[in-house]
XYZ file of C-alpha atoms in Angstrom:
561
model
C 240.588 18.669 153.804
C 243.697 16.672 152.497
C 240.831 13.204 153.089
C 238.518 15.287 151.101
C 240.521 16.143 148.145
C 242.182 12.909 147.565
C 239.605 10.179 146.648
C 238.023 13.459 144.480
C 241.214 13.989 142.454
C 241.593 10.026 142.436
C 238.207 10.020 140.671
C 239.181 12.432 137.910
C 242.002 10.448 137.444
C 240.382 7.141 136.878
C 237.874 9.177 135.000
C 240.109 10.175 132.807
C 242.239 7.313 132.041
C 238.826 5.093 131.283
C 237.155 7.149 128.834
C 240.218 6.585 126.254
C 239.476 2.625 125.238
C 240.645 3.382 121.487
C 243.784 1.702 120.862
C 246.799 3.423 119.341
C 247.504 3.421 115.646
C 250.224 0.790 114.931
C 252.982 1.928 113.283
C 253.694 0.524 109.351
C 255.927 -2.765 108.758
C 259.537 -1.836 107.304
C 258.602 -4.810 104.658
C 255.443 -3.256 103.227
C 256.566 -0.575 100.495
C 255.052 2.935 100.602
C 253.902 5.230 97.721
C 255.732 8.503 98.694
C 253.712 11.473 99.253
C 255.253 14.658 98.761
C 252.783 16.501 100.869
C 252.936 14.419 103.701
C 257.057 14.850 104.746
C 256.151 17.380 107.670
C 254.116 14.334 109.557
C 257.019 11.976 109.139
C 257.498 9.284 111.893
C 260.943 10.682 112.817
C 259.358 14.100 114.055
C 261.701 16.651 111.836
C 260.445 16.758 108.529
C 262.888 14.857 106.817
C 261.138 11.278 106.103
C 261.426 9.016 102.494
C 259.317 8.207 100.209
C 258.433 5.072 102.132
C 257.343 6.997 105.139
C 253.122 6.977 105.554
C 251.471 9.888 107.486
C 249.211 8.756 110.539
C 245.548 9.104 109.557
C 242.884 9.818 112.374
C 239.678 8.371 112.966
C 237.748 10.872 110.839
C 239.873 9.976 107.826
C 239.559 6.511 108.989
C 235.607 6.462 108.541
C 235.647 8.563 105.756
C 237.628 5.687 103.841
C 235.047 3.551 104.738
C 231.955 5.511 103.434
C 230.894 4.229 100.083
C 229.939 7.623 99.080
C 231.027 11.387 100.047
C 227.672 14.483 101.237
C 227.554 17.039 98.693
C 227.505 20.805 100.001
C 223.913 22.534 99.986
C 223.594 25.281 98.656
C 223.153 27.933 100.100
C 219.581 29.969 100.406
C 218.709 33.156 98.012
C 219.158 36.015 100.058
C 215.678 37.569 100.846
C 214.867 40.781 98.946
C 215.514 44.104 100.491
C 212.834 45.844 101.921
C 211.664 48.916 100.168
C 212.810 52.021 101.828
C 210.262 53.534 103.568
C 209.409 57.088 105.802
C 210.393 56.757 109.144
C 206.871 56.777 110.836
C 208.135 58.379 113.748
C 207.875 62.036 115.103
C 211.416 62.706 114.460
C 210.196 62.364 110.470
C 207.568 64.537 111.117
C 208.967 67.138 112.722
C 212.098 67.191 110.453
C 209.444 67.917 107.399
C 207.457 70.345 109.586
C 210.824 72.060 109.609
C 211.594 71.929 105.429
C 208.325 73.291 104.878
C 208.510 76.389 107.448
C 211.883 77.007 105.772
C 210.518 76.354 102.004
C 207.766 78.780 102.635
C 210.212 81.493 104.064
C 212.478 81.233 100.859
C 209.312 81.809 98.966
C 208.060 84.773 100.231
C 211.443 86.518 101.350
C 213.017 89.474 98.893
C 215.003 88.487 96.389
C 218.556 89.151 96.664
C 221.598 90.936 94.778
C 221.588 94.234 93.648
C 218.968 96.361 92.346
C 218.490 95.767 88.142
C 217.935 99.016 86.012
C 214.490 100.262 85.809
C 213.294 97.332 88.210
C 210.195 98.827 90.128
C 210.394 98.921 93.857
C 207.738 99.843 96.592
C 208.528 101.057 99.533
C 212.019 99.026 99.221
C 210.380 95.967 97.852
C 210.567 94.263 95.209
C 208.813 92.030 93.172
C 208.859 88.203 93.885
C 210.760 86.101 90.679
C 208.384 83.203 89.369
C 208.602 80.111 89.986
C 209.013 80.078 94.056
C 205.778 78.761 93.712
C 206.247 75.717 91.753
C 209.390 75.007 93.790
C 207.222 75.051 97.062
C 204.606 73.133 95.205
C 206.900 70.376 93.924
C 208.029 70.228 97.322
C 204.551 69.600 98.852
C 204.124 66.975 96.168
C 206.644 65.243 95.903
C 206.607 64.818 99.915
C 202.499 63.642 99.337
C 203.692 61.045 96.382
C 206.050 58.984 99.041
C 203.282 58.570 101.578
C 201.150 56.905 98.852
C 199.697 53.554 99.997
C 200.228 55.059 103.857
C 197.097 56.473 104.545
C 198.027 57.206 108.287
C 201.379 58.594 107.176
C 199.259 60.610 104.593
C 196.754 62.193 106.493
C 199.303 63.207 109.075
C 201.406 65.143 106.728
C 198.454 66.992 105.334
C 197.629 67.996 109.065
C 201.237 68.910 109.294
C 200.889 70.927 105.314
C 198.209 73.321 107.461
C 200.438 75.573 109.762
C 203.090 76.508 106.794
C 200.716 77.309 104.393
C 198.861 79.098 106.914
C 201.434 81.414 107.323
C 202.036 81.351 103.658
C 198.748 82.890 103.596
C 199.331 85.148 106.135
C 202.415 86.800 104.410
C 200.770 87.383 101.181
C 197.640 89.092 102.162
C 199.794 91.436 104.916
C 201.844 92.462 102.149
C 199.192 92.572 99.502
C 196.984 94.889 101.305
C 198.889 98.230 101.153
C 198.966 97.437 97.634
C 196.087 97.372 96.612
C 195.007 100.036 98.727
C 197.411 102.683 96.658
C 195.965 105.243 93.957
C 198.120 103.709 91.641
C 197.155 100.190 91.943
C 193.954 101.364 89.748
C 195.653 103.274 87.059
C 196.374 102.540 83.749
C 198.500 104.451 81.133
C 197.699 103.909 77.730
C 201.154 104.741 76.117
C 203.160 103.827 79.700
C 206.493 103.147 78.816
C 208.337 100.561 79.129
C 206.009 97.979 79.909
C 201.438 97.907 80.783
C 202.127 97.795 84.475
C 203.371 100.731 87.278
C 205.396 99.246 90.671
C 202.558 99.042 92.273
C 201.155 96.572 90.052
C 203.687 94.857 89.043
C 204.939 93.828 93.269
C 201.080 92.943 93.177
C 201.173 90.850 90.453
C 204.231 88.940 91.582
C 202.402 88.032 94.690
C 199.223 86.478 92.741
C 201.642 84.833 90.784
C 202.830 83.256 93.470
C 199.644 82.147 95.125
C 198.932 80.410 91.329
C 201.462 78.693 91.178
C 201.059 76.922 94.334
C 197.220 76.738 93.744
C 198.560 74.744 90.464
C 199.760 72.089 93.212
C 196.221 71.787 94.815
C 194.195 71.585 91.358
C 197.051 68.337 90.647
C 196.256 66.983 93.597
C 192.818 67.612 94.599
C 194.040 69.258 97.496
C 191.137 71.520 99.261
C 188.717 70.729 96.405
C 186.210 69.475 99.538
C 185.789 69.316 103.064
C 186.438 66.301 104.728
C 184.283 63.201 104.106
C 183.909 59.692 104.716
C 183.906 57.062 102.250
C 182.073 53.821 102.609
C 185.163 52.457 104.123
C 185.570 55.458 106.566
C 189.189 56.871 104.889
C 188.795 60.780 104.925
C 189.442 62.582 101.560
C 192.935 63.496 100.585
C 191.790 67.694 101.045
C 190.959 67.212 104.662
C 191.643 70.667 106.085
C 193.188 72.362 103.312
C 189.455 74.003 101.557
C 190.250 76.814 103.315
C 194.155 77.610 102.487
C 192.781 77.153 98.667
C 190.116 79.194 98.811
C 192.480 81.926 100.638
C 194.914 81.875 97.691
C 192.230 82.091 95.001
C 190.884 85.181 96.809
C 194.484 86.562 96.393
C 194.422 86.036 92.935
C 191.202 87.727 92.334
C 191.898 90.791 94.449
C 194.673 91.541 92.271
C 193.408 89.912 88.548
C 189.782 91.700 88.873
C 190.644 95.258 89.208
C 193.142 94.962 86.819
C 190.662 93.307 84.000
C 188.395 96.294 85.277
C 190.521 98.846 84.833
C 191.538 97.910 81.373
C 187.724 97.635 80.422
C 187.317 100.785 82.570
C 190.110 102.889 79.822
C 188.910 101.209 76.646
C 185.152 101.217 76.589
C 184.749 105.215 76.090
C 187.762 105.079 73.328
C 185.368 102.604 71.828
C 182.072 104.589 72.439
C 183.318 107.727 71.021
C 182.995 105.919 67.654
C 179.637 106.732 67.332
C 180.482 110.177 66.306
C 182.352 111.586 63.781
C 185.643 113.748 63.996
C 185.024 117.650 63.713
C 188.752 117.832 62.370
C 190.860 115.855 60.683
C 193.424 114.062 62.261
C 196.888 112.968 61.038
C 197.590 109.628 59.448
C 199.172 106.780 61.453
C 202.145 105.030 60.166
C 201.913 101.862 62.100
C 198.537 100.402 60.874
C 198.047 100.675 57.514
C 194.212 99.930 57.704
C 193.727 103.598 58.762
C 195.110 105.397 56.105
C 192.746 108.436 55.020
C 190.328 106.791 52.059
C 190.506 110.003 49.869
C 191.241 113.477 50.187
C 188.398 114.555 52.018
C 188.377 111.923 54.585
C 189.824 111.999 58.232
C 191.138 109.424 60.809
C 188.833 109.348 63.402
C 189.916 110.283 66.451
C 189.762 107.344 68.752
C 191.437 104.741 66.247
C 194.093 106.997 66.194
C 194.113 106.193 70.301
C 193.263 102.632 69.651
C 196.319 102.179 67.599
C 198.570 103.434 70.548
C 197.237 101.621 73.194
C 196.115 98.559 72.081
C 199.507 97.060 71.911
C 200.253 98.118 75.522
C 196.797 96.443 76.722
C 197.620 93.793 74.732
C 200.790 93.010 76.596
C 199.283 93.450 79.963
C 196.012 90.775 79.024
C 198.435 88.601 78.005
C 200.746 88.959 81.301
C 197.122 88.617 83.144
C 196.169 85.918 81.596
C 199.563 83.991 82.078
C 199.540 83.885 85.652
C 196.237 82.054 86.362
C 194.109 79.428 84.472
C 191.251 81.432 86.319
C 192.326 84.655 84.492
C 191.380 83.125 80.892
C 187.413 83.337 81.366
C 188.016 87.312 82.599
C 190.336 87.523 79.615
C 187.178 86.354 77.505
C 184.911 88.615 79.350
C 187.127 91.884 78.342
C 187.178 90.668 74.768
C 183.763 90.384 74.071
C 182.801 93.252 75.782
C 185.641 94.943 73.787
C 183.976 93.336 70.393
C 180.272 94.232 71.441
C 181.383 98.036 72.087
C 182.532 98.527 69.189
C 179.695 96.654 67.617
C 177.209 99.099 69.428
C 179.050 102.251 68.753
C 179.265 102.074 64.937
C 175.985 100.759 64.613
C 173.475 103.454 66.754
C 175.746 106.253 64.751
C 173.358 109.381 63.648
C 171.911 109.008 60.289
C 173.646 112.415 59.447
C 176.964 110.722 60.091
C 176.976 107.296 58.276
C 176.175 109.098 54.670
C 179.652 108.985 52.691
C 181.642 112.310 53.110
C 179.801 114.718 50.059
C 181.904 117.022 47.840
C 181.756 120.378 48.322
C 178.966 122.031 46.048
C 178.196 125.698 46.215
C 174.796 126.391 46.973
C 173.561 128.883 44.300
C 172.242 131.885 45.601
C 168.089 132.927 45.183
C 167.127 134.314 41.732
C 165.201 137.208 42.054
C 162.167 138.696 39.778
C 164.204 140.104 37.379
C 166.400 136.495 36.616
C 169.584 137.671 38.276
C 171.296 136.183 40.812
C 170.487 137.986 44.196
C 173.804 139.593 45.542
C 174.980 140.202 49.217
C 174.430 144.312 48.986
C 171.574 145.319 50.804
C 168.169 144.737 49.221
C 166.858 147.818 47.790
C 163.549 149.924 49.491
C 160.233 149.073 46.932
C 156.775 150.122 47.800
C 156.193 147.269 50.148
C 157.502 148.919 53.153
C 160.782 149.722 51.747
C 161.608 146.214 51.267
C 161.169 143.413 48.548
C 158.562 141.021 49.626
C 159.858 137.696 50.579
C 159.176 134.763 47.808
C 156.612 132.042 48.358
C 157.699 129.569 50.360
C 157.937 125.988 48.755
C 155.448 123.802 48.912
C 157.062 121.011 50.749
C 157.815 123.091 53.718
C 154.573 122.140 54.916
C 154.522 118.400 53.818
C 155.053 115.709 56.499
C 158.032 113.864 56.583
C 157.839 110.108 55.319
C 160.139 107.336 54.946
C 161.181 107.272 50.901
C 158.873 104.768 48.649
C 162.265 103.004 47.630
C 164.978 102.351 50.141
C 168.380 103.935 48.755
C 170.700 102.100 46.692
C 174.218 100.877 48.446
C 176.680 102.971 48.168
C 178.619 102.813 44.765
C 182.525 102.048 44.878
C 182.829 104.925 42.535
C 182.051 107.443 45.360
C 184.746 106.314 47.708
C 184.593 104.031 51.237
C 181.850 104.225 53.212
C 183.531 106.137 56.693
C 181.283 103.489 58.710
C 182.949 100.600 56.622
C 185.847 101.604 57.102
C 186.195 102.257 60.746
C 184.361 98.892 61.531
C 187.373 97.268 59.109
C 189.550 99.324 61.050
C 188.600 98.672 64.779
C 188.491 94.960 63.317
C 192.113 94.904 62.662
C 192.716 96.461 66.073
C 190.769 94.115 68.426
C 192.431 91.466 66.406
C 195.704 91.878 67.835
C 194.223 91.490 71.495
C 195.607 87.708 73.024
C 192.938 85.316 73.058
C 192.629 82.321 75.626
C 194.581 79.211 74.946
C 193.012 76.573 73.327
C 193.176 74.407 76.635
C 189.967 76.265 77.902
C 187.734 75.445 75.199
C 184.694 77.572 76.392
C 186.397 80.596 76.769
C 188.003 80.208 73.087
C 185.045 79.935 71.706
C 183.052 82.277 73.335
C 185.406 84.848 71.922
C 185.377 82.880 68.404
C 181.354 83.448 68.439
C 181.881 87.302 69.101
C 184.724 87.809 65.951
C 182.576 85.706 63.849
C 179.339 88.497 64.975
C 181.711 91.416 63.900
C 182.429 89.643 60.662
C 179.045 89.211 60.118
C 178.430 92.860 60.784
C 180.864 93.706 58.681
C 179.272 91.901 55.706
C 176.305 93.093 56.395
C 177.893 96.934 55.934
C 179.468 95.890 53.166
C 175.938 95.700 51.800
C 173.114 97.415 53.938
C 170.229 98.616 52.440
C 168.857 95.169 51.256
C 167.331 93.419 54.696
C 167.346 89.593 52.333
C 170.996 89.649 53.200
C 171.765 90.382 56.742
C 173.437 87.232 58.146
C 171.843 85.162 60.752
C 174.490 86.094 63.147
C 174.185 89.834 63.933
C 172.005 90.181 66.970
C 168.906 92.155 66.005
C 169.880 95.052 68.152
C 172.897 95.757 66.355
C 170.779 95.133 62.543
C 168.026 97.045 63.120
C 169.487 100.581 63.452
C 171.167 99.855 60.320
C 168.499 98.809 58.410
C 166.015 101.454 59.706
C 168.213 104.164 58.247
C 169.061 102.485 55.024
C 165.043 102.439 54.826
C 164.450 106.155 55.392
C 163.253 105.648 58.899
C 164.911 109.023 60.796
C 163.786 108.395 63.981
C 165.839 105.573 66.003
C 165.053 102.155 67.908
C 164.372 104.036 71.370
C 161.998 106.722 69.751
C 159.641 103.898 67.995
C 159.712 102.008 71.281
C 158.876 105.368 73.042
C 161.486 105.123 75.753
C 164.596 107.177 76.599
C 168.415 106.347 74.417
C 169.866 105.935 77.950
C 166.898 103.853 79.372
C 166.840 101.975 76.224
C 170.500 101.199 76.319
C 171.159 100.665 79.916
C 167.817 97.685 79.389
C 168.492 96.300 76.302
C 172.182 96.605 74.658
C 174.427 95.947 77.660
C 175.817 92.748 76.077
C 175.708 89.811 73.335
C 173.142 87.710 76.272
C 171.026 91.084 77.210
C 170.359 91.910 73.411
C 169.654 88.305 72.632
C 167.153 88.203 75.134
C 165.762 91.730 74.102
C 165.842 91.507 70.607
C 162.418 88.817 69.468
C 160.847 91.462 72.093
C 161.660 94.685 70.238
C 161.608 93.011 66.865
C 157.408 92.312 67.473
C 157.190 95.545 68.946
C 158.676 97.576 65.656
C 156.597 95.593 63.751
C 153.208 96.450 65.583
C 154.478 100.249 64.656
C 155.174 99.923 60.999
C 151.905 97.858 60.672
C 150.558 95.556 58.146
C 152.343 95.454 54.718
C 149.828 96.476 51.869
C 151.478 94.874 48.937
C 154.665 92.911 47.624
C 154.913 96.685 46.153
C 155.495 98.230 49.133
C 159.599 99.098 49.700
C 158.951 98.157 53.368
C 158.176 94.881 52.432
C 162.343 93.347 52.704
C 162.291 94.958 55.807
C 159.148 93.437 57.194
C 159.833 90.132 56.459
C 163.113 90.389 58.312
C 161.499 91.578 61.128
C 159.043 88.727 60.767
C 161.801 86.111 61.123
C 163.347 87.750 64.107
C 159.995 87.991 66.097
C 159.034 84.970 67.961
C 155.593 85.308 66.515
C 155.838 84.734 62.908
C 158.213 81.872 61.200
């Protein structure tokens, strides 16, 4: 061992003494002088710090060569950092189930009770109570905002819409189970014309809050085209963005019509016979309403008519309840349009098919003088007195026009005077006007459902002006429908019988065929316009007081231009 080690540690040895071959720095003449360096007396030769001004420091070999080099390396500089990387979803299952988990919980804080205590007068059913607004739009911005990050992810998108499926599934779920005892109740159905305070009962209002609900969310899908189709394949294979989701929308638009369609219904359902009773007259007069000044009695003799004294009460409260309709849904503003022009053309109908008996202005009160007899004196109530003919005075000769046929007059009347008073038919059609004017209207957003409604106001007002002056068929304006003319002009002519009876068909059949609606009687009304034509026949002469009427019949029938 001790053989071994010996020549090996003699090797390091040698090694090591060898590899230094630099000699050692000589040390400075005393006879040179030295430029002191203040900075330098730590390194001086006597080894404690305390050297002169004539002392030198030792320098190395790297400050020797750097002496030598002619010029010094500048430092780099250093790289720009690279950018940070956007912040992106973790595309992991742990993301995925975490937001699996926010929207189960999102959905349960939308359709759980609200809490706190119990508010005066707030309706409850069966303990519950109506959802507050806007947990849909929270849920919704939720759902987008969650669909806006995956954007330019198609992978990452398509799985969170897969994942969007089982909460709103059970969103789905929760409404209808809840919904359907609703609208199951009696009550959901019925609607109080002077209810107090508000249009709706509990019933409807916890029903209501649900639908509102499912809008709001359904406000989400229409943004983002979720569930507008099933899922197809572009040209470059990527599915649609409402892959799996037709189904959830179409579930929450059926909510929103089970609940917005009855309720449209039922308001059409307690208006149209207050609007149909118009077409008679009131037996008894009826006391003045305060609050609309339109229906004020015209003269002394005149009377409210019974169901504008209803429409005046409940026309505000209906129009509170169209408008809270119409609010929750952009789908509610074409039924809100439906119930307004079928409002309009009721109205329209009933004033215009009233008896000819009932559209003459009220008459004053004349006495009807009593029979003279032979003798010139006024026949009295006492008992007639026994003659030769059996006891009894003969009876007097009938008139002559007893047996005469009945014939339209050879001149139509004139229009009523303004001397006599307001027309009662005038007047309640300026009346109901003023009513069904203070019914909401859909936003200007929908365009065709504005101006549907526009087209039937602007028939009305045309009806109106043609009441204003009926009797002369030259000015009827071009936009009352036929149906709702002719009955007017046909009396002002001296024509008693009525559309039906010159058609030969039944008033019901007739009205159930022909005036159900602006399209129906639109439809109907070239049709009936030849066929009243073909019964008045041919005019003789520009004499003839038919004549104004013909030629309005003319340019209503599809025959003659």
């Amino acid at each position: 061992m001790n053989a071994l080690k010996s020549p090996f540690l003699g090797n390091l040895r040698a090694s090591s003494t060898s590899r230094s071959s630099t000699p050692a720095p000589s040390l400075p003449s005393p006879d040179h002088t030295q430029i002191a360096d203040p900075f330098a007396t730590a390194l001086a030769p006597n080894g404690n710090g305390a050297g002169t001004s004539t002392a030198q420091p030792p320098r190395g070999r790297v400050q020797k060569l750097s002496s030598l080099t002619p010029f010094k390396r500048a430092m780099s500089p250093a790289p720009p950092a690279p950018p940070a990387p956007a912040q992106t979803l973790v595309q992991d299952g742990s993301y995925l189930q975490a937001l699996g988990l926010k929207l189960s919980e999102a959905v349960s804080k939308a359709v759980s009770q609200p809490g706190g205590p119990l508010g005066v007068g707030e309706p409850t059913v069966d303990g519950k109570r109506a959802l507050p607004s806007g947990r849909g739009k929270t849920l919704g911005a939720l759902i987008a905002s969650e669909l806006r990050a995956t954007e330019g992810n198609p992978n990452l998108q398509r799985a969170v819409l897969r994942l969007l499926q089982r909460p709103l599934s059970v969103l789905l779920t929760t409404l209808n189970a809840h919904l359907l005892p609703l609208i199951s109740s009696r009550s959901f159905s019925q609607f109080v014309i002077t209810q107090s305070p508000g249009p709706f009962n509990a019933t409807q209002t916890v029903a209501l809050s649900l639908a509102g609900l499912a809008a709001e969310v359904l406000e989400t899908f229409d943004s983002l085209g979720l569930g507008a189709a099933e899922a197809s394949s572009s040209g470059r294979g990527t599915p649609s963005i409402g892959d799996g989701l037709r189904g959830i929308r179409e579930g929450l638009e059926s909510i929103v019509t089970k609940v917005l369609g009855p309720m449209f219904a039922g308001i059409r359902k307690e208006l149209h016979p207050v609007l149909d009773a118009l077409e008679q007259l009131p037996l008894a007069p009826s006391p003045p309403l305060r609050p609309v000044t339109s229906l004020k009695p015209t003269s002394s003799s005149s009377v409210v008519h019974p169901s504008l004294v209803t429409l005046s009460h409940g026309l505000p409260s209906f129009g509170r309840a169209l408008q809270r309709l119409a609010n929750i849904s952009h789908s509610a503003h074409a039924s809100l349009a439906s119930c307004l022009i079928s409002l309009v053309w009721r109205a329209m109908v009933a004033l215009a098919y009233r008896p000819v008996a009932q559209i003459a202005r009220t008459p004053p009160v004349i006495p009807t003088p009593l029979p003279l007899t032979s003798s010139g004196t006024a026949a009295s109530s006492a008992p007639p007195s026994k003659t030769r003919f059996g006891g009894r005075t003969p009876p007097g000769t009938p008139s002559a026009t007893r047996f005469l046929m009945k014939l339209p007059s050879s001149r139509p009347p004139s229009p009523p005077s303004s001397s006599g008073g307001v027309d009662p038919l005038e007047h309640d059609a300026k009346s109901v006007y003023d009513l069904l004017q203070g019914l909401p209207r859909p936003p200007e957003s929908n365009e065709l459902a504005r101006e549907a409604v526009v087209e039937a106001f602007e028939a009305y007002e045309a009806f109106l002006t043609m009441l204003s002056h009926r009797g002369d068929a030259s000015n009827v304006p071009e936009d009352v429908p036929t149906l709702i003319a002719l009955p007017v002009l046909l009396r002002a002519y001296g024509f008693p019988t009525s559309v039906a009876q010159l058609l030969e068909l039944g008033e019901t059949e007739y009205r159930e065929g022909c005036v159900t609606g602006f399209g129906r009687a639109a439809e109907c009304g070239p049709v009936v316009a030849k066929r009243i034509l073909e019964v008045l026949g041919p005019v003789d002469s520009g004499d003839d007081a038919r004549a104004p009427l013909v030629e309005w019949l003319q340019s209503r029938s599809p025959t003659t231009h």
